[in-house]
Amino acid sequence: MEDCIFCKIIKREIPSEIVYEDDEVIAFNDVNPLAPIHILVVPKKHIDCIAHLAEEDLPLISKIYGVINKIAEEKGFKENGFKVIVNSGKDSGQEVMHIHFHLLAGTNLAHINA
Ligand code: 5GP
Ligand code: ZN
C-alpha cells in the first residue's frame, strides 16, 4: 500500500529499529513506547485490521503468536509476562491501518493500554 507507514517501514523507505524479521513478519520498536519494551509485530502483507482478515490470512495471524513467543524468549521477558494488544477500527483508536500487534513488557502492565 503506497501511503501506509508500516508498508514503508517494511520496504525500508522509513527507518525503524527492527528486532525480528522473516519472509512474512517484521517486528520493530514503537517510536512512542508506552512501556520499557514496546514492539510492534506486523505481517508484511497489508491487511487493514482484524475486521479485514480473510480466511486465508488466519494461519499468518497464528504464526504471529509464535513470533511473539520467540521475541519474548530472546529478550528474556517470557516468564515475567507481557501484554499483546490489537486495535481494530475507529472505535478502538487504531491510528495505523495496517494490522499490528503491540507487544508490551518490562514493567507491570495491568493499567497500560495501547
Ligand atoms: P495503533 O493506535 O494504530 O494501534 O498504533 C500505532 C502505533 O504505531 C503507535 O503506538 C505509534 O506510536 C506507532 N507508530 C506510528 N508511526 C510510527 C513510525 O513511523 N515508526 C514506528 N516505529 N512506530 C510508529
Ligand atoms: Zn501497509
Tab-separated table of N, CA, C and O and ligand atoms in Angstrom:
chain	number	residue	atom	x	y	z
A	1	MET	N	0.845	-1.219	0.000
A	1	MET	CA	0.000	0.000	0.000
A	1	MET	C	0.868	1.252	0.000
A	1	MET	O	1.703	1.418	0.888
A	2	GLU	N	0.615	2.132	-0.900
A	2	GLU	CA	1.526	3.250	-1.131
A	2	GLU	C	1.700	4.200	0.053
A	2	GLU	O	2.815	4.569	0.397
A	3	ASP	N	0.605	4.594	0.672
A	3	ASP	CA	0.701	5.611	1.716
A	3	ASP	C	0.704	5.031	3.126
A	3	ASP	O	0.470	5.750	4.086
A	4	CYS	N	0.991	3.760	3.240
A	4	CYS	CA	0.953	3.103	4.548
A	4	CYS	C	2.336	3.180	5.215
A	4	CYS	O	3.333	2.723	4.652
A	5	ILE	N	2.372	3.736	6.420
A	5	ILE	CA	3.639	3.898	7.149
A	5	ILE	C	4.329	2.550	7.353
A	5	ILE	O	5.547	2.435	7.179
A	6	PHE	N	3.555	1.541	7.740
A	6	PHE	CA	4.187	0.252	8.044
A	6	PHE	C	4.669	-0.442	6.769
A	6	PHE	O	5.711	-1.099	6.781
A	7	CYS	N	3.944	-0.287	5.653
A	7	CYS	CA	4.459	-0.822	4.379
A	7	CYS	C	5.780	-0.131	4.028
A	7	CYS	O	6.702	-0.769	3.519
A	8	LYS	N	5.875	1.161	4.327
A	8	LYS	CA	7.122	1.892	4.050
A	8	LYS	C	8.252	1.403	4.949
A	8	LYS	O	9.402	1.316	4.516
A	9	ILE	N	7.935	1.098	6.190
A	9	ILE	CA	8.956	0.533	7.098
A	9	ILE	C	9.421	-0.824	6.566
A	9	ILE	O	10.615	-1.116	6.529
A	10	ILE	N	8.476	-1.640	6.118
A	10	ILE	CA	8.803	-2.969	5.573
A	10	ILE	C	9.734	-2.831	4.368
A	10	ILE	O	10.685	-3.594	4.214
A	11	LYS	N	9.464	-1.817	3.524
A	11	LYS	CA	10.289	-1.598	2.317
A	11	LYS	C	11.545	-0.775	2.604
A	11	LYS	O	12.270	-0.400	1.684
A	12	ARG	N	11.775	-0.476	3.881
A	12	ARG	CA	12.952	0.319	4.314
A	12	ARG	C	12.916	1.745	3.759
A	12	ARG	O	13.946	2.386	3.625
A	13	GLU	N	11.732	2.237	3.447
A	13	GLU	CA	11.619	3.632	2.995
A	13	GLU	C	11.542	4.587	4.183
A	13	GLU	O	11.782	5.775	4.048
A	14	ILE	N	11.171	4.034	5.343
A	14	ILE	CA	11.200	4.776	6.611
A	14	ILE	C	12.055	3.947	7.561
A	14	ILE	O	11.872	2.732	7.654
A	15	PRO	N	13.002	4.586	8.266
A	15	PRO	CA	13.859	3.822	9.171
A	15	PRO	C	13.102	3.335	10.412
A	15	PRO	O	12.138	3.981	10.849
A	16	SER	N	13.521	2.215	10.944
A	16	SER	CA	12.955	1.715	12.206
A	16	SER	C	13.984	0.806	12.861
A	16	SER	O	14.947	0.380	12.216
A	17	GLU	N	13.767	0.524	14.133
A	17	GLU	CA	14.650	-0.402	14.859
A	17	GLU	C	14.036	-1.790	14.797
A	17	GLU	O	13.163	-2.129	15.599
A	18	ILE	N	14.488	-2.566	13.832
A	18	ILE	CA	13.905	-3.889	13.600
A	18	ILE	C	14.479	-4.887	14.609
A	18	ILE	O	15.692	-4.964	14.797
A	19	VAL	N	13.589	-5.631	15.258
A	19	VAL	CA	14.043	-6.617	16.250
A	19	VAL	C	13.828	-8.054	15.771
A	19	VAL	O	14.364	-8.998	16.342
A	20	TYR	N	13.025	-8.219	14.725
A	20	TYR	CA	12.773	-9.569	14.178
A	20	TYR	C	12.292	-9.415	12.741
A	20	TYR	O	11.552	-8.489	12.423
A	21	GLU	N	12.693	-10.342	11.887
A	21	GLU	CA	12.169	-10.337	10.518
A	21	GLU	C	12.260	-11.730	9.918
A	21	GLU	O	13.255	-12.432	10.099
A	22	ASP	N	11.213	-12.135	9.219
A	22	ASP	CA	11.296	-13.311	8.357
A	22	ASP	C	10.556	-12.977	7.063
A	22	ASP	O	10.278	-11.809	6.799
A	23	ASP	N	10.234	-13.967	6.260
A	23	ASP	CA	9.628	-13.661	4.962
A	23	ASP	C	8.206	-13.102	5.071
A	23	ASP	O	7.732	-12.423	4.158
A	24	GLU	N	7.545	-13.342	6.194
A	24	GLU	CA	6.132	-12.919	6.307
A	24	GLU	C	5.852	-11.906	7.417
A	24	GLU	O	4.795	-11.276	7.425
A	25	VAL	N	6.786	-11.783	8.338
A	25	VAL	CA	6.524	-10.979	9.542
A	25	VAL	C	7.726	-10.091	9.849
A	25	VAL	O	8.879	-10.503	9.652
A	26	ILE	N	7.441	-8.871	10.325
A	26	ILE	CA	8.512	-7.980	10.790
A	26	ILE	C	8.100	-7.457	12.168
A	26	ILE	O	6.900	-7.350	12.471
A	27	ALA	N	9.091	-7.170	13.005
A	27	ALA	CA	8.807	-6.568	14.310
A	27	ALA	C	9.824	-5.469	14.549
A	27	ALA	O	11.015	-5.640	14.274
A	28	PHE	N	9.332	-4.333	15.030
A	28	PHE	CA	10.228	-3.189	15.265
A	28	PHE	C	9.740	-2.416	16.490
A	28	PHE	O	8.566	-2.522	16.892
A	29	ASN	N	10.652	-1.642	17.080
A	29	ASN	CA	10.297	-0.873	18.267
A	29	ASN	C	9.305	0.232	17.922
A	29	ASN	O	9.449	0.913	16.897
A	30	ASP	N	8.303	0.409	18.800
A	30	ASP	CA	7.357	1.506	18.615
A	30	ASP	C	8.090	2.827	18.831
A	30	ASP	O	8.898	2.964	19.755
A	31	VAL	N	7.820	3.806	17.979
A	31	VAL	CA	8.508	5.095	18.034
A	31	VAL	C	8.092	5.883	19.289
A	31	VAL	O	8.827	6.757	19.745
A	32	ASN	N	6.950	5.542	19.857
A	32	ASN	CA	6.436	6.244	21.047
A	32	ASN	C	6.084	5.206	22.119
A	32	ASN	O	4.913	4.924	22.371
A	33	PRO	N	7.123	4.619	22.745
A	33	PRO	CA	6.876	3.460	23.612
A	33	PRO	C	6.058	3.792	24.859
A	33	PRO	O	6.264	4.825	25.491
A	34	LEU	N	5.144	2.896	25.187
A	34	LEU	CA	4.280	3.067	26.361
A	34	LEU	C	4.741	2.202	27.522
A	34	LEU	O	4.122	2.194	28.586
A	35	ALA	N	5.834	1.469	27.324
A	35	ALA	CA	6.412	0.599	28.352
A	35	ALA	C	7.897	0.449	28.010
A	35	ALA	O	8.310	0.790	26.886
A	36	PRO	N	8.708	-0.046	28.957
A	36	PRO	CA	10.143	-0.207	28.663
A	36	PRO	C	10.383	-1.010	27.373
A	36	PRO	O	11.325	-0.738	26.639
A	37	ILE	N	9.541	-2.004	27.155
A	37	ILE	CA	9.586	-2.730	25.878
A	37	ILE	C	8.239	-2.535	25.184
A	37	ILE	O	7.186	-2.823	25.767
A	38	HIS	N	8.278	-1.992	23.998
A	38	HIS	CA	7.060	-1.804	23.206
A	38	HIS	C	7.421	-2.065	21.745
A	38	HIS	O	8.005	-1.220	21.064
A	39	ILE	N	7.085	-3.265	21.327
A	39	ILE	CA	7.431	-3.730	19.977
A	39	ILE	C	6.138	-3.879	19.185
A	39	ILE	O	5.103	-4.305	19.725
A	40	LEU	N	6.188	-3.536	17.911
A	40	LEU	CA	5.048	-3.759	17.020
A	40	LEU	C	5.365	-4.961	16.141
A	40	LEU	O	6.400	-4.979	15.456
A	41	VAL	N	4.520	-5.967	16.203
A	41	VAL	CA	4.710	-7.176	15.398
A	41	VAL	C	3.700	-7.097	14.248
A	41	VAL	O	2.488	-6.963	14.486
A	42	VAL	N	4.212	-7.152	13.018
A	42	VAL	CA	3.417	-6.745	11.857
A	42	VAL	C	3.562	-7.761	10.717
A	42	VAL	O	4.691	-8.087	10.329
A	43	PRO	N	2.455	-8.247	10.163
A	43	PRO	CA	2.586	-9.076	8.960
A	43	PRO	C	3.034	-8.206	7.789
A	43	PRO	O	2.609	-7.057	7.677
A	44	LYS	N	3.863	-8.744	6.915
A	44	LYS	CA	4.315	-7.950	5.763
A	44	LYS	C	3.179	-7.711	4.768
A	44	LYS	O	3.160	-6.710	4.063
A	45	LYS	N	2.244	-8.632	4.730
A	45	LYS	CA	1.059	-8.438	3.870
A	45	LYS	C	0.220	-7.301	4.438
A	45	LYS	O	-0.056	-7.279	5.640
A	46	HIS	N	-0.162	-6.352	3.612
A	46	HIS	CA	-1.001	-5.257	4.095
A	46	HIS	C	-2.430	-5.753	4.290
A	46	HIS	O	-3.131	-6.084	3.337
A	47	ILE	N	-2.837	-5.771	5.557
A	47	ILE	CA	-4.225	-6.062	5.926
A	47	ILE	C	-4.634	-4.908	6.833
A	47	ILE	O	-3.882	-4.565	7.768
A	48	ASP	N	-5.766	-4.285	6.604
A	48	ASP	CA	-6.128	-3.078	7.369
A	48	ASP	C	-6.240	-3.322	8.873
A	48	ASP	O	-5.704	-2.569	9.676
A	49	CYS	N	-7.011	-4.341	9.242
A	49	CYS	CA	-7.299	-4.560	10.665
A	49	CYS	C	-7.948	-5.942	10.808
A	49	CYS	O	-8.176	-6.629	9.815
A	50	ILE	N	-8.252	-6.315	12.041
A	50	ILE	CA	-8.839	-7.644	12.280
A	50	ILE	C	-10.094	-7.835	11.422
A	50	ILE	O	-10.296	-8.900	10.829
A	51	ALA	N	-10.893	-6.789	11.344
A	51	ALA	CA	-12.164	-6.884	10.618
A	51	ALA	C	-11.966	-7.166	9.126
A	51	ALA	O	-12.901	-7.605	8.451
A	52	HIS	N	-10.765	-6.941	8.618
A	52	HIS	CA	-10.492	-7.175	7.196
A	52	HIS	C	-9.740	-8.471	6.945
A	52	HIS	O	-9.276	-8.711	5.833
A	53	LEU	N	-9.605	-9.297	7.975
A	53	LEU	CA	-8.902	-10.565	7.776
A	53	LEU	C	-9.722	-11.498	6.901
A	53	LEU	O	-10.927	-11.664	7.116
A	54	ALA	N	-9.056	-12.123	5.935
A	54	ALA	CA	-9.706	-13.156	5.136
A	54	ALA	C	-9.359	-14.518	5.754
A	54	ALA	O	-8.381	-14.638	6.504
A	55	GLU	N	-10.147	-15.501	5.406
A	55	GLU	CA	-9.911	-16.865	5.899
A	55	GLU	C	-8.463	-17.286	5.651
A	55	GLU	O	-7.808	-17.868	6.510
A	56	GLU	N	-7.955	-16.925	4.480
A	56	GLU	CA	-6.591	-17.330	4.084
A	56	GLU	C	-5.500	-16.645	4.931
A	56	GLU	O	-4.355	-17.068	4.931
A	57	ASP	N	-5.857	-15.562	5.625
A	57	ASP	CA	-4.877	-14.840	6.458
A	57	ASP	C	-4.710	-15.480	7.832
A	57	ASP	O	-3.762	-15.146	8.557
A	58	LEU	N	-5.628	-16.353	8.224
A	58	LEU	CA	-5.636	-16.829	9.606
A	58	LEU	C	-4.366	-17.597	10.000
A	58	LEU	O	-3.867	-17.411	11.118
A	59	PRO	N	-3.769	-18.427	9.132
A	59	PRO	CA	-2.507	-19.069	9.516
A	59	PRO	C	-1.398	-18.051	9.812
A	59	PRO	O	-0.572	-18.267	10.703
A	60	LEU	N	-1.393	-16.938	9.083
A	60	LEU	CA	-0.405	-15.883	9.306
A	60	LEU	C	-0.587	-15.262	10.691
A	60	LEU	O	0.394	-15.003	11.406
A	61	ILE	N	-1.819	-15.061	11.077
A	61	ILE	CA	-2.096	-14.477	12.401
A	61	ILE	C	-1.667	-15.449	13.496
A	61	ILE	O	-1.080	-15.061	14.510
A	62	SER	N	-1.909	-16.712	13.254
A	62	SER	CA	-1.475	-17.748	14.187
A	62	SER	C	0.049	-17.741	14.314
A	62	SER	O	0.608	-17.804	15.418
A	63	LYS	N	0.709	-17.621	13.184
A	63	LYS	CA	2.174	-17.576	13.164
A	63	LYS	C	2.698	-16.399	13.989
A	63	LYS	O	3.742	-16.499	14.653
A	64	ILE	N	1.995	-15.288	13.955
A	64	ILE	CA	2.445	-14.093	14.685
A	64	ILE	C	2.556	-14.379	16.188
A	64	ILE	O	3.480	-13.905	16.844
A	65	TYR	N	1.660	-15.195	16.719
A	65	TYR	CA	1.767	-15.540	18.136
A	65	TYR	C	3.027	-16.357	18.415
A	65	TYR	O	3.645	-16.223	19.484
A	66	GLY	N	3.425	-17.156	17.447
A	66	GLY	CA	4.695	-17.884	17.571
A	66	GLY	C	5.877	-16.928	17.565
A	66	GLY	O	6.834	-17.081	18.337
A	67	VAL	N	5.806	-15.919	16.697
A	67	VAL	CA	6.869	-14.900	16.627
A	67	VAL	C	6.934	-14.133	17.952
A	67	VAL	O	8.020	-13.871	18.485
A	68	ILE	N	5.775	-13.805	18.495
A	68	ILE	CA	5.729	-13.083	19.782
A	68	ILE	C	6.435	-13.910	20.861
A	68	ILE	O	7.256	-13.399	21.623
A	69	ASN	N	6.154	-15.189	20.918
A	69	ASN	CA	6.819	-16.055	21.905
A	69	ASN	C	8.319	-16.106	21.674
A	69	ASN	O	9.102	-16.124	22.628
A	70	LYS	N	8.721	-16.150	20.421
A	70	LYS	CA	10.152	-16.190	20.090
A	70	LYS	C	10.847	-14.904	20.565
A	70	LYS	O	11.911	-14.948	21.186
A	71	ILE	N	10.233	-13.768	20.307
A	71	ILE	CA	10.801	-12.485	20.746
A	71	ILE	C	10.848	-12.445	22.276
A	71	ILE	O	11.857	-12.032	22.868
A	72	ALA	N	9.777	-12.890	22.915
A	72	ALA	CA	9.703	-12.871	24.382
A	72	ALA	C	10.814	-13.741	24.980
A	72	ALA	O	11.453	-13.371	25.977
A	73	GLU	N	11.047	-14.865	24.350
A	73	GLU	CA	12.106	-15.776	24.808
A	73	GLU	C	13.471	-15.121	24.629
A	73	GLU	O	14.283	-15.059	25.561
A	74	GLU	N	13.718	-14.597	23.433
A	74	GLU	CA	15.023	-13.997	23.114
A	74	GLU	C	15.324	-12.785	23.976
A	74	GLU	O	16.452	-12.562	24.384
A	75	LYS	N	14.312	-11.987	24.240
A	75	LYS	CA	14.531	-10.755	25.011
A	75	LYS	C	14.395	-10.990	26.512
A	75	LYS	O	14.599	-10.067	27.311
A	76	GLY	N	14.022	-12.212	26.905
A	76	GLY	CA	14.068	-12.583	28.319
A	76	GLY	C	12.887	-12.142	29.163
A	76	GLY	O	12.995	-12.105	30.383
A	77	PHE	N	11.739	-11.835	28.534
A	77	PHE	CA	10.582	-11.442	29.348
A	77	PHE	C	9.434	-12.449	29.270
A	77	PHE	O	8.328	-12.182	29.726
A	78	LYS	N	9.728	-13.626	28.727
A	78	LYS	CA	8.660	-14.619	28.554
A	78	LYS	C	8.089	-15.076	29.900
A	78	LYS	O	6.867	-15.213	30.049
A	79	GLU	N	8.945	-15.280	30.857
A	79	GLU	CA	8.474	-15.786	32.149
A	79	GLU	C	7.777	-14.708	32.965
A	79	GLU	O	6.751	-14.958	33.594
A	80	ASN	N	8.324	-13.493	32.964
A	80	ASN	CA	7.712	-12.405	33.751
A	80	ASN	C	6.353	-12.009	33.213
A	80	ASN	O	5.485	-11.569	33.965
A	81	GLY	N	6.182	-12.138	31.909
A	81	GLY	CA	4.894	-11.821	31.309
A	81	GLY	C	4.954	-10.629	30.384
A	81	GLY	O	5.907	-9.846	30.384
A	82	PHE	N	3.916	-10.515	29.606
A	82	PHE	CA	3.841	-9.438	28.614
A	82	PHE	C	2.379	-9.251	28.222
A	82	PHE	O	1.515	-10.049	28.594
A	83	LYS	N	2.125	-8.190	27.494
A	83	LYS	CA	0.746	-7.905	27.070
A	83	LYS	C	0.724	-7.717	25.559
A	83	LYS	O	1.624	-7.068	25.003
A	84	VAL	N	-0.288	-8.264	24.906
A	84	VAL	CA	-0.458	-8.103	23.459
A	84	VAL	C	-1.783	-7.375	23.221
A	84	VAL	O	-2.819	-7.799	23.730
A	85	ILE	N	-1.707	-6.288	22.484
A	85	ILE	CA	-2.918	-5.513	22.190
A	85	ILE	C	-3.039	-5.337	20.676
A	85	ILE	O	-2.061	-5.001	20.000
A	86	VAL	N	-4.231	-5.584	20.172
A	86	VAL	CA	-4.503	-5.349	18.751
A	86	VAL	C	-5.734	-4.457	18.651
A	86	VAL	O	-6.816	-4.861	19.082
A	87	ASN	N	-5.554	-3.272	18.128
A	87	ASN	CA	-6.699	-2.402	17.889
A	87	ASN	C	-7.285	-2.719	16.519
A	87	ASN	O	-6.560	-3.114	15.603
A	88	SER	N	-8.587	-2.555	16.390
A	88	SER	CA	-9.222	-2.788	15.096
A	88	SER	C	-10.307	-1.757	14.857
A	88	SER	O	-11.365	-1.795	15.496
A	89	GLY	N	-10.002	-0.806	13.983
A	89	GLY	CA	-11.025	0.139	13.560
A	89	GLY	C	-11.147	1.392	14.420
A	89	GLY	O	-10.468	1.547	15.435
A	90	LYS	N	-12.002	2.253	13.974
A	90	LYS	CA	-12.160	3.611	14.501
A	90	LYS	C	-12.369	3.651	16.016
A	90	LYS	O	-11.661	4.359	16.725
A	91	ASP	N	-13.314	2.891	16.525
A	91	ASP	CA	-13.643	2.988	17.944
A	91	ASP	C	-12.537	2.462	18.853
A	91	ASP	O	-12.511	2.782	20.045
A	92	SER	N	-11.623	1.669	18.313
A	92	SER	CA	-10.515	1.140	19.125
A	92	SER	C	-9.410	2.173	19.284
A	92	SER	O	-8.524	2.024	20.121
A	93	GLY	N	-9.439	3.200	18.418
A	93	GLY	CA	-8.358	4.184	18.414
A	93	GLY	C	-7.221	3.798	17.482
A	93	GLY	O	-6.156	4.424	17.520
A	94	GLN	N	-7.414	2.792	16.653
A	94	GLN	CA	-6.361	2.388	15.701
A	94	GLN	C	-5.982	3.569	14.818
A	94	GLN	O	-6.844	4.182	14.188
A	95	GLU	N	-4.674	3.871	14.800
A	95	GLU	CA	-4.193	5.023	14.017
A	95	GLU	C	-3.528	4.596	12.722
A	95	GLU	O	-3.620	5.298	11.722
A	96	VAL	N	-2.820	3.490	12.765
A	96	VAL	CA	-2.151	2.997	11.552
A	96	VAL	C	-2.961	1.810	11.029
A	96	VAL	O	-3.074	0.778	11.692
A	97	MET	N	-3.520	1.996	9.824
A	97	MET	CA	-4.432	0.983	9.289
A	97	MET	C	-3.670	-0.112	8.537
A	97	MET	O	-3.929	-0.365	7.351
A	98	HIS	N	-2.737	-0.710	9.235
A	98	HIS	CA	-2.041	-1.921	8.776
A	98	HIS	C	-1.966	-2.766	10.047
A	98	HIS	O	-1.314	-2.349	11.017
A	99	ILE	N	-2.628	-3.884	10.049
A	99	ILE	CA	-2.801	-4.665	11.276
A	99	ILE	C	-1.454	-4.877	11.985
A	99	ILE	O	-0.440	-5.163	11.348
A	100	HIS	N	-1.462	-4.671	13.301
A	100	HIS	CA	-0.228	-4.817	14.081
A	100	HIS	C	-0.558	-5.237	15.496
A	100	HIS	O	-1.625	-4.906	16.029
A	101	PHE	N	0.388	-5.937	16.088
A	101	PHE	CA	0.248	-6.462	17.439
A	101	PHE	C	1.207	-5.691	18.336
A	101	PHE	O	2.425	-5.782	18.172
A	102	HIS	N	0.664	-4.911	19.269
A	102	HIS	CA	1.508	-4.223	20.245
A	102	HIS	C	1.996	-5.277	21.233
A	102	HIS	O	1.181	-5.979	21.847
A	103	LEU	N	3.298	-5.379	21.415
A	103	LEU	CA	3.878	-6.307	22.389
A	103	LEU	C	4.557	-5.465	23.460
A	103	LEU	O	5.546	-4.771	23.197
A	104	LEU	N	3.971	-5.491	24.650
A	104	LEU	CA	4.427	-4.641	25.751
A	104	LEU	C	5.009	-5.505	26.854
A	104	LEU	O	4.456	-6.567	27.185
A	105	ALA	N	6.112	-5.040	27.451
A	105	ALA	CA	6.746	-5.805	28.519
A	105	ALA	C	7.690	-4.912	29.300
A	105	ALA	O	7.902	-3.745	28.962
A	106	GLY	N	8.233	-5.475	30.387
A	106	GLY	CA	9.297	-4.791	31.121
A	106	GLY	C	8.832	-4.007	32.320
A	106	GLY	O	9.640	-3.357	32.987
A	107	THR	N	7.543	-4.060	32.629
A	107	THR	CA	7.015	-3.396	33.826
A	107	THR	C	5.655	-4.021	34.123
A	107	THR	O	5.188	-4.877	33.370
A	108	ASN	N	5.021	-3.590	35.215
A	108	ASN	CA	3.657	-4.065	35.457
A	108	ASN	C	2.720	-3.386	34.456
A	108	ASN	O	2.638	-2.161	34.400
A	109	LEU	N	2.029	-4.196	33.678
A	109	LEU	CA	1.265	-3.690	32.537
A	109	LEU	C	-0.236	-3.622	32.807
A	109	LEU	O	-1.019	-3.330	31.894
A	110	ALA	N	-0.611	-3.874	34.065
A	110	ALA	CA	-2.047	-4.009	34.371
A	110	ALA	C	-2.861	-2.809	33.891
A	110	ALA	O	-3.987	-2.959	33.438
A	111	HIS	N	-2.272	-1.618	33.984
A	111	HIS	CA	-3.057	-0.420	33.638
A	111	HIS	C	-2.550	0.273	32.390
A	111	HIS	O	-2.864	1.445	32.140
A	112	ILE	N	-1.739	-0.429	31.615
A	112	ILE	CA	-1.211	0.165	30.383
A	112	ILE	C	-2.073	-0.295	29.204
A	112	ILE	O	-2.362	-1.472	29.045
A	113	ASN	N	-2.466	0.670	28.388
A	113	ASN	CA	-3.260	0.365	27.205
A	113	ASN	C	-2.590	1.032	25.995
A	113	ASN	O	-1.967	2.069	26.150
A	114	ALA	N	-2.691	0.408	24.843
A	114	ALA	CA	-2.016	0.959	23.662
A	114	ALA	C	-3.029	1.465	22.649
A	114	ALA	O	-4.137	0.965	22.576
B	1	5GP	P1	-2.437	2.000	16.771
B	1	5GP	O1	-3.003	3.152	17.537
B	1	5GP	O2	-2.713	2.107	15.286
B	1	5GP	O3	-2.864	0.665	17.339
B	1	5GP	O4	-0.872	2.041	16.996
B	1	5GP	C1	0.011	2.598	16.078
B	1	5GP	C2	1.363	2.618	16.743
B	1	5GP	O5	2.340	2.884	15.742
B	1	5GP	C3	1.520	3.698	17.826
B	1	5GP	O6	1.892	3.090	19.060
B	1	5GP	C4	2.612	4.601	17.274
B	1	5GP	O7	3.494	5.086	18.274
B	1	5GP	C5	3.333	3.704	16.285
B	1	5GP	N1	3.941	4.404	15.148
B	1	5GP	C6	3.344	5.348	14.361
B	1	5GP	N2	4.195	5.761	13.394
B	1	5GP	C7	5.346	5.062	13.574
B	1	5GP	C8	6.597	5.049	12.887
B	1	5GP	O8	6.827	5.767	11.905
B	1	5GP	N3	7.565	4.212	13.351
B	1	5GP	C9	7.339	3.400	14.435
B	1	5GP	N4	8.366	2.612	14.810
B	1	5GP	N5	6.167	3.378	15.111
B	1	5GP	C10	5.188	4.206	14.682
B	2	ZN	ZN	0.573	-1.391	4.974
